[in-house]
Coordinates of C-alpha atoms in Angstrom, one line a residue:
Chain S
M11 CA 0.1 0.1 0.0
T12 CA 1.5 3.5 -0.8
E13 CA 2.5 5.8 2.6
L14 CA -0.1 9.1 2.3
F15 CA 1.5 12.3 4.1
A16 CA -0.9 14.9 5.2
A17 CA -0.6 18.3 4.8
V18 CA -2.0 20.8 6.5
D19 CA -2.6 24.6 5.2
L20 CA -4.5 26.9 8.4
G21 CA -5.1 30.3 7.4
G22 CA -6.8 33.5 8.7
T23 CA -9.8 32.7 6.8
T24 CA -9.9 28.6 5.5
I25 CA -8.3 25.7 6.6
T26 CA -7.2 23.2 3.9
C27 CA -6.2 19.4 4.3
A28 CA -5.0 16.8 2.0
L29 CA -3.6 13.5 1.3
G30 CA -0.6 13.0 -0.8
T31 CA 2.0 10.3 -1.9
A32 CA 5.3 11.0 -1.5
G33 CA 5.9 11.8 -5.2
G34 CA 3.7 14.6 -4.5
E35 CA 0.4 13.4 -5.6
I36 CA -2.6 15.1 -3.7
V37 CA -5.7 12.2 -3.8
A38 CA -7.9 13.6 -1.0
R39 CA -8.0 16.9 0.3
Q40 CA -11.0 18.9 1.7
T41 CA -11.5 22.6 2.7
F42 CA -13.8 24.2 5.9
A43 CA -14.5 27.9 7.4
A44 CA -11.5 28.5 9.9
E45 CA -13.2 29.9 12.5
T46 CA -10.1 30.6 14.4
Y47 CA -11.7 32.6 16.8
R48 CA -13.2 29.6 18.3
G49 CA -10.1 28.8 20.1
P50 CA -7.5 25.7 19.4
D51 CA -8.7 22.7 20.6
S52 CA -12.1 23.1 18.9
V53 CA -9.9 24.2 15.3
L54 CA -7.5 21.1 15.7
E55 CA -10.4 18.8 16.6
R56 CA -11.7 19.2 13.5
I57 CA -9.2 19.4 11.7
A58 CA -8.3 16.1 13.3
E59 CA -11.3 14.8 12.4
C60 CA -11.1 16.2 9.0
V61 CA -7.4 14.4 7.8
A62 CA -8.8 10.6 9.6
G63 CA -11.7 10.9 7.1
L64 CA -9.4 11.1 3.8
G65 CA -7.0 8.2 5.3
K66 CA -4.4 7.6 7.4
P67 CA -1.1 9.3 6.9
V68 CA 1.7 8.2 8.1
A69 CA 2.9 11.6 9.2
L70 CA 1.7 15.8 8.9
G71 CA 3.0 18.7 8.1
I72 CA 0.8 21.8 9.1
G73 CA 2.0 25.4 8.0
V74 CA 0.3 28.7 10.4
P75 CA 0.5 32.1 9.5
G76 CA 3.1 33.3 11.7
L77 CA 6.1 32.5 14.3
V78 CA 6.6 29.0 15.6
D79 CA 8.8 26.8 17.9
I80 CA 10.1 24.3 15.2
P81 CA 11.7 21.6 17.1
N82 CA 9.0 21.5 19.7
G83 CA 6.2 22.7 17.7
T84 CA 4.4 25.0 19.0
T85 CA 2.7 28.1 17.8
L86 CA 4.2 31.2 19.6
F87 CA 3.3 34.9 17.9
L88 CA -0.2 34.1 14.9
P89 CA -0.5 38.3 14.1
N90 CA -4.0 37.5 12.5
L91 CA -5.0 34.8 14.7
P92 CA -6.7 35.7 18.2
T93 CA -4.3 35.4 20.9
Q94 CA -5.5 32.4 22.3
W95 CA -3.3 30.6 19.6
R96 CA 0.3 31.5 21.3
N97 CA 1.9 29.2 22.9
I98 CA -0.5 25.8 21.2
P99 CA 1.6 22.8 21.2
V100 CA 0.0 21.8 17.9
A101 CA 2.5 19.1 16.9
A102 CA 1.7 17.2 20.1
W103 CA -1.8 18.0 20.0
L104 CA -2.3 16.8 16.2
K105 CA 0.2 13.5 17.5
G106 CA -2.0 12.5 20.3
R107 CA -5.3 12.2 18.4
L108 CA -3.9 10.9 15.1
G109 CA -0.8 8.9 15.8
C110 CA 1.6 10.0 13.4
S111 CA 4.4 12.3 12.9
V112 CA 3.5 16.3 13.2
S113 CA 5.6 18.7 11.9
I114 CA 5.3 22.5 12.0
M115 CA 6.7 25.8 10.3
N116 CA 5.1 28.6 9.3
D117 CA 2.9 29.0 6.2
A118 CA 4.9 30.4 3.6
R119 CA 7.8 28.8 4.5
V120 CA 5.7 25.6 3.9
A121 CA 4.4 27.0 0.3
T122 CA 7.9 27.6 -0.4
L123 CA 9.0 24.4 0.3
G124 CA 6.8 23.2 -1.6
E125 CA 7.5 24.7 -4.8
L126 CA 10.9 23.5 -3.8
V127 CA 9.9 20.2 -3.7
F128 CA 7.5 19.3 -6.1
G129 CA 7.4 23.1 -8.2
A130 CA 9.3 25.3 -10.2
G131 CA 12.3 24.7 -7.5
R132 CA 13.2 21.7 -8.5
G133 CA 16.8 21.0 -9.2
V134 CA 17.5 24.9 -8.9
G135 CA 20.2 26.9 -6.7
T136 CA 18.6 29.9 -5.5
M137 CA 14.9 30.7 -5.4
L138 CA 13.4 33.3 -3.8
F139 CA 9.3 32.7 -3.3
F140 CA 6.8 35.2 -2.8
T141 CA 2.8 34.3 -1.6
L142 CA 1.1 37.5 -3.2
G143 CA -2.2 37.6 -1.2
T144 CA -4.4 39.4 1.6
G145 CA -0.4 39.2 3.3
I146 CA 3.2 39.2 1.3
G147 CA 4.4 36.0 2.5
G148 CA 8.2 34.0 1.5
G149 CA 10.6 32.3 1.6
V150 CA 14.4 31.9 0.3
V151 CA 16.4 29.5 -1.1
I152 CA 20.2 28.9 -0.8
D153 CA 21.5 26.7 -2.7
G154 CA 19.0 24.0 -2.5
H155 CA 18.2 24.8 0.7
L156 CA 15.2 27.1 2.6
R157 CA 16.7 29.4 4.9
L158 CA 14.5 28.8 7.9
G159 CA 17.0 31.0 10.6
P160 CA 15.4 30.9 14.5
L161 CA 12.6 30.5 14.3
G162 CA 11.9 29.7 10.9
A163 CA 11.3 33.6 10.8
A164 CA 13.6 34.2 8.0
G165 CA 11.8 35.0 4.7
E166 CA 10.0 37.8 5.5
L167 CA 9.9 39.2 1.9
G168 CA 6.8 40.6 2.3
H169 CA 8.4 43.0 5.1
Q170 CA 11.5 45.2 3.3
T171 CA 10.6 48.4 3.1
V172 CA 10.0 49.7 -0.5
V173 CA 9.1 53.2 0.1
S174 CA 10.4 54.6 3.5
D175 CA 7.8 56.8 4.3
G176 CA 4.8 54.5 3.2
P177 CA 1.8 53.7 4.8
L178 CA 2.0 51.7 8.1
C179 CA 2.1 47.8 7.7
G180 CA -0.1 45.7 9.9
C181 CA 3.7 44.5 11.1
G182 CA 4.1 48.0 12.7
N183 CA 6.7 49.3 9.9
Q184 CA 6.2 52.2 7.2
G185 CA 5.8 51.4 3.8
C186 CA 7.0 47.1 3.6
L187 CA 6.2 45.9 0.5
E188 CA 2.7 44.0 2.1
A189 CA 1.6 47.4 2.8
V190 CA 1.4 48.6 -0.8
A191 CA 1.8 45.7 -2.7
S192 CA -0.8 43.1 -1.2
A193 CA -4.1 41.9 -2.7
P194 CA -5.5 44.5 0.0
A195 CA -3.4 47.7 -1.5
L196 CA -4.5 46.9 -4.4
I197 CA -8.1 46.5 -4.4
A198 CA -8.1 49.3 -2.4
E199 CA -7.1 51.1 -5.3
G200 CA -9.7 49.0 -7.2
V201 CA -12.5 50.9 -5.7
R202 CA -10.9 54.6 -5.2
A203 CA -11.1 54.1 -9.1
M204 CA -14.6 53.0 -9.7
R205 CA -15.8 55.3 -7.5
A206 CA -14.3 58.5 -8.7
G207 CA -15.9 57.1 -11.8
L208 CA -12.3 56.3 -13.5
A209 CA -13.3 52.3 -14.0
P210 CA -16.2 52.1 -15.8
H211 CA -15.2 48.5 -17.3
L212 CA -14.3 47.1 -13.9
N213 CA -17.8 49.1 -12.9
E214 CA -19.4 47.0 -15.2
L215 CA -17.6 43.2 -14.2
T216 CA -18.8 43.9 -11.1
G217 CA -21.7 45.9 -11.8
G218 CA -20.6 48.1 -9.3
D219 CA -20.7 46.2 -6.6
A220 CA -17.5 47.3 -4.5
S221 CA -17.1 43.9 -2.5
L222 CA -16.6 42.3 -5.8
I223 CA -13.8 43.7 -7.0
S224 CA -11.0 41.3 -6.5
P225 CA -7.0 41.0 -8.0
R226 CA -9.5 38.7 -10.2
T227 CA -12.0 41.4 -11.4
M228 CA -9.3 43.6 -12.1
A229 CA -6.9 41.6 -14.5
D230 CA -10.0 41.3 -16.2
S231 CA -10.4 45.1 -16.2
N232 CA -9.3 47.2 -19.4
D233 CA -9.9 50.3 -17.9
K234 CA -6.3 52.5 -17.5
A235 CA -7.2 53.0 -13.9
I236 CA -6.6 50.2 -13.3
R237 CA -4.3 48.6 -15.2
Q238 CA -1.6 51.5 -13.9
A239 CA -2.8 50.0 -10.6
V240 CA -2.0 46.8 -10.8
E241 CA 1.6 47.9 -13.0
R242 CA 2.7 50.1 -9.6
V243 CA 1.9 47.1 -8.1
G244 CA 4.1 45.0 -10.0
R245 CA 7.0 48.0 -9.8
Y246 CA 6.9 47.9 -6.1
L247 CA 7.2 44.1 -6.3
G248 CA 9.8 44.6 -9.0
I249 CA 12.0 47.3 -6.1
G250 CA 12.0 44.5 -3.5
V251 CA 12.8 41.4 -6.0
S252 CA 15.7 43.9 -7.6
N253 CA 17.0 44.5 -4.1
L254 CA 17.2 40.4 -3.0
V255 CA 18.7 39.5 -6.9
S256 CA 21.4 42.5 -6.2
A257 CA 22.3 40.4 -2.6
L258 CA 22.1 37.4 -3.2
A259 CA 21.9 36.6 -7.3
P260 CA 19.2 33.8 -7.2
D261 CA 18.4 31.6 -10.3
L262 CA 14.7 31.4 -10.2
V263 CA 12.1 34.1 -8.5
V264 CA 9.4 32.5 -8.5
F265 CA 5.2 34.5 -7.3
G266 CA 2.5 31.9 -5.8
G267 CA -1.2 32.7 -3.6
G268 CA -4.1 34.5 -4.7
M269 CA -2.7 37.1 -6.7
S270 CA -0.2 35.1 -9.0
G271 CA -3.5 35.2 -10.5
L272 CA -2.5 38.1 -12.3
G273 CA -0.1 36.8 -14.6
E274 CA 1.6 38.7 -16.7
R275 CA 0.2 41.9 -15.7
L276 CA 1.7 42.0 -12.9
L277 CA 5.2 40.1 -14.3
A278 CA 5.7 42.6 -16.9
P279 CA 6.3 45.7 -14.6
V280 CA 8.4 43.1 -12.4
R281 CA 11.2 42.2 -15.0
A282 CA 10.6 45.6 -16.1
E283 CA 12.3 47.0 -12.5
V284 CA 14.5 44.8 -12.7
Q285 CA 15.9 45.3 -15.8
K286 CA 16.4 48.8 -14.5
R287 CA 17.7 48.6 -11.1
V288 CA 19.6 45.3 -11.0
R289 CA 23.2 46.9 -12.5
M290 CA 25.7 45.3 -10.8
M291 CA 25.2 41.8 -12.5
P292 CA 24.0 40.2 -15.1
T293 CA 20.5 39.1 -14.7
D294 CA 20.1 37.4 -18.5
H295 CA 20.1 33.7 -16.5
L296 CA 17.7 35.0 -13.8
R297 CA 14.2 33.6 -14.6
I298 CA 10.5 35.5 -13.0
E299 CA 7.3 33.1 -13.0
I300 CA 4.1 32.7 -11.7
S301 CA 3.5 29.4 -10.0
A302 CA 1.6 26.6 -11.3
M303 CA 0.5 25.4 -7.9
G304 CA -1.7 28.8 -7.5
E305 CA -2.3 28.6 -4.0
D306 CA -1.5 24.7 -3.1
A307 CA 1.7 25.4 -3.2
G308 CA 1.2 25.8 0.5
I309 CA -0.1 21.7 0.6
Y310 CA 2.2 21.0 -1.8
G311 CA 5.3 22.0 1.5
G312 CA 2.7 20.0 3.5
I313 CA 3.2 16.9 2.1
A314 CA 7.1 17.6 2.0
L315 CA 7.5 18.7 5.7
A316 CA 5.5 15.2 6.5
K317 CA 8.0 13.4 4.4
G318 CA 11.2 15.2 6.0
Q319 CA 12.4 18.5 6.4
E320 CA 16.3 17.9 7.2
K321 CA 17.3 17.5 3.3
W322 CA 15.7 20.3 2.0
T323 CA 15.9 23.5 5.2
T324 CA 19.1 25.0 7.0
A325 CA 19.1 24.5 10.7
T326 CA 17.1 26.4 12.9
N327 CA 16.8 28.3 16.4
R328 CA 20.1 29.9 15.7
Chain N
M10 CA 60.0 28.0 7.6
T11 CA 56.1 30.0 8.2
E12 CA 54.3 29.4 5.1
L13 CA 53.7 33.1 4.1
F14 CA 50.2 34.3 1.9
A15 CA 50.4 37.3 -0.2
A16 CA 46.8 39.0 -0.5
V17 CA 46.7 42.1 -2.9
D18 CA 43.6 44.6 -2.6
L19 CA 43.6 47.1 -5.9
G20 CA 41.8 49.8 -5.5
G21 CA 40.8 52.9 -7.3
T22 CA 43.1 55.5 -5.4
T23 CA 45.5 52.9 -3.9
I24 CA 46.8 49.2 -4.3
T25 CA 48.4 47.6 -1.0
C26 CA 50.2 44.2 -1.4
A27 CA 50.7 42.2 1.9
L28 CA 52.2 38.9 3.1
G29 CA 50.7 37.0 6.2
T30 CA 50.8 33.5 7.6
A31 CA 48.0 31.2 7.6
G32 CA 47.0 32.4 10.8
G33 CA 46.1 35.5 9.9
E34 CA 49.2 37.6 11.5
I35 CA 50.4 40.2 8.6
V36 CA 53.9 40.1 8.5
A37 CA 54.6 42.1 6.3
R38 CA 52.7 45.4 3.3
Q39 CA 53.1 48.4 1.3
T40 CA 50.8 50.4 0.1
F41 CA 51.3 52.7 -3.5
A42 CA 49.1 54.8 -5.7
A43 CA 47.2 52.9 -8.5
E44 CA 47.6 54.6 -11.3
T45 CA 45.4 52.6 -13.1
Y46 CA 45.2 54.3 -16.4
R47 CA 48.5 53.6 -17.0
G48 CA 46.7 49.9 -17.9
P49 CA 47.1 46.7 -16.4
D50 CA 50.9 45.5 -17.5
S51 CA 51.9 48.2 -16.0
V52 CA 50.2 48.0 -12.4
L53 CA 50.7 44.4 -12.7
E54 CA 54.7 44.2 -13.3
R55 CA 53.9 46.6 -9.9
I56 CA 52.0 44.0 -8.0
A57 CA 55.0 41.7 -8.6
E58 CA 57.5 43.8 -7.8
C59 CA 56.0 44.9 -4.3
V60 CA 54.9 41.3 -3.5
A61 CA 58.7 40.3 -4.7
G62 CA 59.9 42.8 -2.5
L63 CA 58.3 41.9 0.2
G64 CA 59.4 37.8 0.7
K65 CA 57.7 35.1 -1.2
P66 CA 54.2 33.9 -0.6
V67 CA 53.0 30.1 -2.2
A68 CA 50.2 31.6 -3.3
L69 CA 48.0 34.9 -3.7
G70 CA 44.9 36.6 -3.4
I71 CA 44.0 39.4 -5.0
G72 CA 41.0 41.2 -4.7
V73 CA 40.0 44.1 -7.7
P74 CA 36.5 46.5 -8.0
G75 CA 34.3 44.3 -10.1
L76 CA 33.2 42.0 -11.6
V77 CA 35.5 38.8 -12.4
D78 CA 35.4 35.4 -14.0
I79 CA 36.5 32.7 -10.5
P80 CA 37.2 29.7 -12.4
N81 CA 39.4 30.9 -14.6
G82 CA 41.1 34.2 -13.0
T83 CA 40.2 37.3 -15.2
T84 CA 38.9 40.6 -14.9
L85 CA 35.0 40.8 -16.5
F86 CA 33.8 44.3 -16.1
L87 CA 35.4 46.7 -13.3
P88 CA 33.2 50.0 -13.7
N89 CA 35.5 52.0 -11.4
L90 CA 38.8 51.6 -13.7
P91 CA 39.6 52.6 -17.6
T92 CA 37.7 49.9 -19.9
Q93 CA 41.1 48.5 -21.2
W94 CA 40.7 46.5 -17.5
R95 CA 38.3 44.3 -19.3
N96 CA 39.2 41.0 -19.7
I97 CA 42.5 40.4 -18.3
P98 CA 43.9 37.7 -16.7
V99 CA 44.9 38.4 -13.7
A100 CA 45.2 35.2 -12.0
A101 CA 47.9 33.6 -14.6
W102 CA 49.5 36.5 -15.3
L103 CA 50.5 37.1 -11.5
K104 CA 51.0 33.6 -11.5
G105 CA 53.6 33.8 -14.8
R106 CA 55.6 36.4 -12.8
L107 CA 55.6 34.7 -9.1
G108 CA 55.4 31.4 -9.6
C109 CA 53.2 30.7 -7.4
S110 CA 48.9 29.9 -7.5
V111 CA 46.3 33.4 -8.0
S112 CA 43.0 33.3 -6.9
I113 CA 40.5 36.4 -7.8
M114 CA 37.8 37.7 -6.6
N115 CA 35.6 40.8 -6.1
D116 CA 36.9 42.9 -4.1
A117 CA 33.9 43.2 -1.4
R118 CA 33.9 39.9 -1.3
V119 CA 37.0 39.0 -0.6
A120 CA 37.0 41.7 2.3
T121 CA 33.7 39.5 3.8
L122 CA 36.1 36.9 3.1
G123 CA 38.7 38.3 5.7
E124 CA 35.6 39.1 8.2
L125 CA 34.9 35.6 8.3
V126 CA 38.0 33.9 8.6
F127 CA 39.4 36.2 10.2
G128 CA 37.3 39.1 12.4
A129 CA 34.0 39.4 13.3
G130 CA 32.6 36.6 11.9
R131 CA 34.6 33.5 12.8
G132 CA 32.1 30.9 14.4
V133 CA 28.9 32.9 12.8
G134 CA 26.5 31.6 11.3
T135 CA 25.0 34.4 8.8
M136 CA 26.8 37.5 8.7
L137 CA 26.1 40.8 6.5
F138 CA 29.3 42.8 5.5
F139 CA 29.5 46.1 4.2
T140 CA 31.7 47.9 3.8
L141 CA 31.6 51.3 3.8
G142 CA 33.7 54.2 1.6
T143 CA 33.7 55.8 -2.1
G144 CA 31.1 52.7 -2.5
I145 CA 28.9 50.5 -1.0
G146 CA 30.3 46.9 -1.6
G147 CA 29.0 44.3 0.7
G148 CA 28.6 40.1 1.2
V149 CA 26.8 37.7 2.7
V150 CA 27.2 34.6 4.2
I151 CA 25.2 32.2 5.3
D152 CA 25.7 29.4 7.0
G153 CA 28.7 29.8 7.4
H154 CA 29.5 29.8 3.6
L155 CA 30.2 33.7 1.9
R156 CA 27.4 33.3 -1.2
L157 CA 29.2 34.1 -4.2
G158 CA 26.5 33.1 -6.9
P159 CA 27.4 34.2 -10.8
L160 CA 30.5 35.7 -11.3
G161 CA 30.7 36.4 -7.9
A162 CA 28.6 38.9 -8.1
A163 CA 25.7 38.7 -5.1
G164 CA 26.5 41.1 -1.7
E165 CA 25.9 43.9 -3.9
L166 CA 24.0 45.0 -0.4
G167 CA 24.8 48.6 -1.8
H168 CA 22.6 48.8 -4.2
Q169 CA 19.7 48.1 -2.7
T170 CA 17.1 50.7 -3.7
V171 CA 16.0 52.4 -0.7
V172 CA 14.5 55.7 -2.1
S173 CA 12.6 54.6 -5.4
D174 CA 13.0 58.0 -7.4
G175 CA 16.3 58.6 -5.3
P176 CA 19.3 60.2 -7.1
L177 CA 20.9 58.9 -9.6
C178 CA 24.1 55.7 -8.4
G179 CA 26.7 55.2 -10.8
C180 CA 25.4 52.2 -11.1
G181 CA 22.7 53.2 -13.5
N182 CA 19.5 52.6 -10.6
Q183 CA 17.7 55.3 -9.3
G184 CA 18.1 55.8 -5.3
C185 CA 20.4 53.1 -4.3
L186 CA 21.9 53.0 -0.7
E187 CA 25.5 53.7 -1.9
A188 CA 23.7 56.6 -4.2
V189 CA 22.5 58.1 -0.8
A190 CA 24.6 57.1 2.1
S191 CA 28.4 56.3 0.6
A192 CA 31.1 58.5 1.5
P193 CA 30.4 60.7 -1.2
A194 CA 26.9 61.3 -0.6
L195 CA 28.3 62.9 3.1
I196 CA 30.2 64.3 2.0
A197 CA 28.2 66.3 0.0
E198 CA 25.9 67.2 2.7
G199 CA 28.9 68.2 5.1
V200 CA 30.1 70.8 2.0
R201 CA 26.2 72.2 1.5
A202 CA 25.7 72.7 5.3
M203 CA 29.4 74.2 5.3
R204 CA 29.2 76.5 2.6
A205 CA 25.2 77.5 3.9
G206 CA 27.0 78.2 7.4
L207 CA 24.7 75.9 9.3
A208 CA 28.2 74.0 10.2
P209 CA 30.2 76.4 11.7
H210 CA 32.0 73.7 13.7
L211 CA 32.8 71.5 10.6
N212 CA 33.8 74.1 9.0
E213 CA 36.6 75.7 11.8
L214 CA 37.8 71.5 12.0
T215 CA 38.5 72.1 8.2
G216 CA 39.5 76.1 8.4
G217 CA 36.9 76.4 5.7
D218 CA 38.6 74.2 2.9
A219 CA 35.6 71.8 1.7
S220 CA 38.1 69.8 0.1
L221 CA 39.0 68.2 4.1
I222 CA 35.9 67.2 4.9
S223 CA 35.9 63.6 5.3
P224 CA 34.1 61.2 7.7
R225 CA 36.0 61.0 10.0
T226 CA 36.3 65.8 10.0
M227 CA 32.3 65.1 10.0
A228 CA 32.4 62.8 12.8
D229 CA 34.4 64.8 15.5
S230 CA 31.8 67.9 14.6
N231 CA 29.5 68.8 16.5
D232 CA 27.3 71.0 14.7
K233 CA 23.3 70.0 14.4
A234 CA 23.2 69.6 10.4
I235 CA 26.4 67.4 11.0
R236 CA 25.5 65.0 13.1
Q237 CA 22.0 65.0 11.3
A238 CA 23.3 64.1 7.9
V239 CA 25.4 61.8 10.2
E240 CA 22.3 60.4 11.0
R241 CA 20.2 60.9 8.2
V242 CA 23.0 58.4 6.1
G243 CA 22.6 55.7 9.6
R244 CA 18.3 55.2 8.8
Y245 CA 19.2 54.9 5.4
L246 CA 21.4 51.9 6.3
G247 CA 19.5 50.9 8.9
I248 CA 16.5 50.0 6.0
G249 CA 18.9 48.4 3.5
V250 CA 20.0 46.7 6.9
S251 CA 16.5 46.0 8.4
N252 CA 15.3 44.2 4.4
L253 CA 18.1 42.2 4.9
V254 CA 17.4 40.5 8.4
S255 CA 14.4 40.0 7.3
A256 CA 14.6 38.1 4.3
L257 CA 17.6 36.2 6.1
A258 CA 17.9 36.2 9.9
P259 CA 21.1 37.0 10.4
D260 CA 23.6 36.7 13.6
L261 CA 25.4 39.5 12.4
V262 CA 25.9 43.1 10.3
V263 CA 28.9 43.8 10.4
F264 CA 30.4 47.7 9.0
G265 CA 34.1 47.8 7.4
G266 CA 35.5 50.2 4.9
G267 CA 37.2 54.1 5.4
M268 CA 33.0 55.0 6.7
S269 CA 33.4 53.1 9.4
G270 CA 35.0 55.1 11.7
L271 CA 31.6 56.8 12.1
G272 CA 31.2 54.2 15.1
E273 CA 28.5 54.6 17.4
R274 CA 27.5 57.9 15.4
L275 CA 26.7 55.5 12.3
L276 CA 25.4 52.2 14.6
A277 CA 23.2 54.7 16.7
P278 CA 20.4 55.2 13.5
V279 CA 21.2 51.9 12.2
R280 CA 19.7 50.1 15.2
A281 CA 16.8 51.9 15.6
E282 CA 16.1 51.7 12.4
V283 CA 15.9 47.6 12.5
Q284 CA 14.3 48.2 15.8
K285 CA 11.4 49.9 14.3
R286 CA 11.1 48.0 10.7
V287 CA 11.9 44.2 11.6
R288 CA 8.6 43.4 12.7
M289 CA 8.0 39.5 12.5
M290 CA 11.5 38.6 13.7
P291 CA 13.1 38.5 17.6
T292 CA 15.8 40.9 16.7
D293 CA 17.6 40.6 20.2
H294 CA 19.9 37.7 19.1
L295 CA 21.5 40.0 16.0
R296 CA 24.8 41.9 16.4
I297 CA 25.6 45.1 14.6
E298 CA 28.2 46.0 14.7
I299 CA 31.7 47.9 13.3
S300 CA 34.7 46.0 12.4
A301 CA 37.6 45.8 13.8
M302 CA 40.0 45.7 10.9
G303 CA 39.4 48.9 9.3
E304 CA 40.2 49.3 6.2
D305 CA 42.6 46.2 6.2
A306 CA 39.3 43.0 5.5
G307 CA 40.5 43.5 1.4
I308 CA 44.5 41.8 3.5
Y309 CA 42.9 39.3 5.7
G310 CA 40.7 38.4 2.9
G311 CA 43.1 38.0 0.8
I312 CA 45.3 35.6 2.6
A313 CA 41.6 33.4 3.3
L314 CA 41.6 33.7 -0.5
A315 CA 44.4 32.6 -1.3
K316 CA 45.1 29.6 1.5
G317 CA 41.9 28.0 -0.6
Q318 CA 37.8 29.9 -0.5
E319 CA 36.7 26.2 -0.6
K320 CA 35.8 25.8 2.9
W321 CA 34.2 29.2 2.9
T322 CA 32.3 29.8 -0.1
T323 CA 29.6 27.7 -2.4
A324 CA 29.9 27.0 -5.2
T325 CA 30.1 29.8 -7.9
N326 CA 29.2 30.4 -11.6
R327 CA 25.9 29.0 -10.7

């Protein structure tokens, strides 16, 4: 019988559980509302039930939105979840219920691991991964190894400052990439443009309902103001990419997450900015791509994490 | 007899040659005017004569300001030297004259190697090194290994964008850290302040001679305008440091080069900026220091390079 590994992607809005093979084939999956306000016990209970309902895994990997103590398998600081989620022994809890080993890691690092082990990062030496959504997470792979750093906190590529006196970010800093280039930042531009009468096509696509404005509807709009807003987000991303290219000279930059559906409209300004700003080294070998995994990198990464991270990561807590 | 290794630091203004032991003790050194306009043959001849005059090394490491083909030992693009310096087989030339093996690398990466092998980086896992002078160079050490990247071009920490529409940088980009925080950028502020009558103490220290304004005289000045200029440079450096801390979670950040003589007046705003901007991870373990090597990191790095870089670097040309 084929060994199966479980992956859990615990988000602020939804939780996805999946089972997959060692080769990264997903054989079962289920998504449900996170309702994290119900508290860790209730949520972990539902995760355990969901996984058990899918099958019997030999190991489980779970990604959570924040800082974790990787060796001990406990949460530390999850900024977008209620405070009762701090210091929860998630790995021990799920292991006790499911009877298999459980590994925990920051969700963006898990997604990077998915891209590295099963996606565009296979066989690549050095890679930057950005996950673009409500926040902007990331991960850095150096010579085939995901850099974790103390508490697995390395790779916060969305919290680079790109506008030194820019808008306040959720993290407390000003002008982070996340503050100016995440989905909420882009959508806010769409809402303003539509209300100002500058986006008649977007108005038509959404029936004038601002709550229907999303990166997807904005990608479909041919309004000049909306095209410019997407381009501006791409340029900010391009600044962040350029800074890290100058420091690390990666082979590959990959964008995943919900906003990556903007596709070429996002990549074109990113590439233009890199060409403009990275002048101290050749960049003709550098590939900048959209992830083929869409929003599933976290699930693939969970499978990789369940299989064992040792081969793919550098030492943690140092 | 103790084996001796030779180090050469080839700068735009001066060239320093030195001999040192495997343990990093410098036993002889000499500095002379670079006069690179005389062309590679003349300059390499003087380097060979200088080194031979100091003693008989078993190997030589040379740092040059630009991109090099490390495995082949040739220069590629040295932006601050005359164009006749392109594609010069420096390693083969010097090997032919001195009869010892010769290794070549970008000067800022050599300085990083010096700090890693003989300086503050000993035993440290992950380190950022900035060399602050006419330009801002750097190097990234990940888990004890200097990252080189293709052509040894990784580590261009001075060419991060910190002001997206800022002043033109020598590299062609706008708003690089180097464009707003290098010695010339700081000195230009000092000159403006003095001429505007806002720096009476600096005026006294230099006798009103703008050509005597340097990071050192500015460090000694107690004019408010000058203190603010130094602080502004420190804040820009702090933005650059913060961005890389968020991405890589290093253990140590070291500033070397001529401007590092600004000491605490530079470090204080750097640390304040890091505290303000790095919010997604604990930074209490992070050390931010001035190099004890002053401007000699390149010499120590040359010794380390001569000894053999394999133990200390990641694969190149990939």
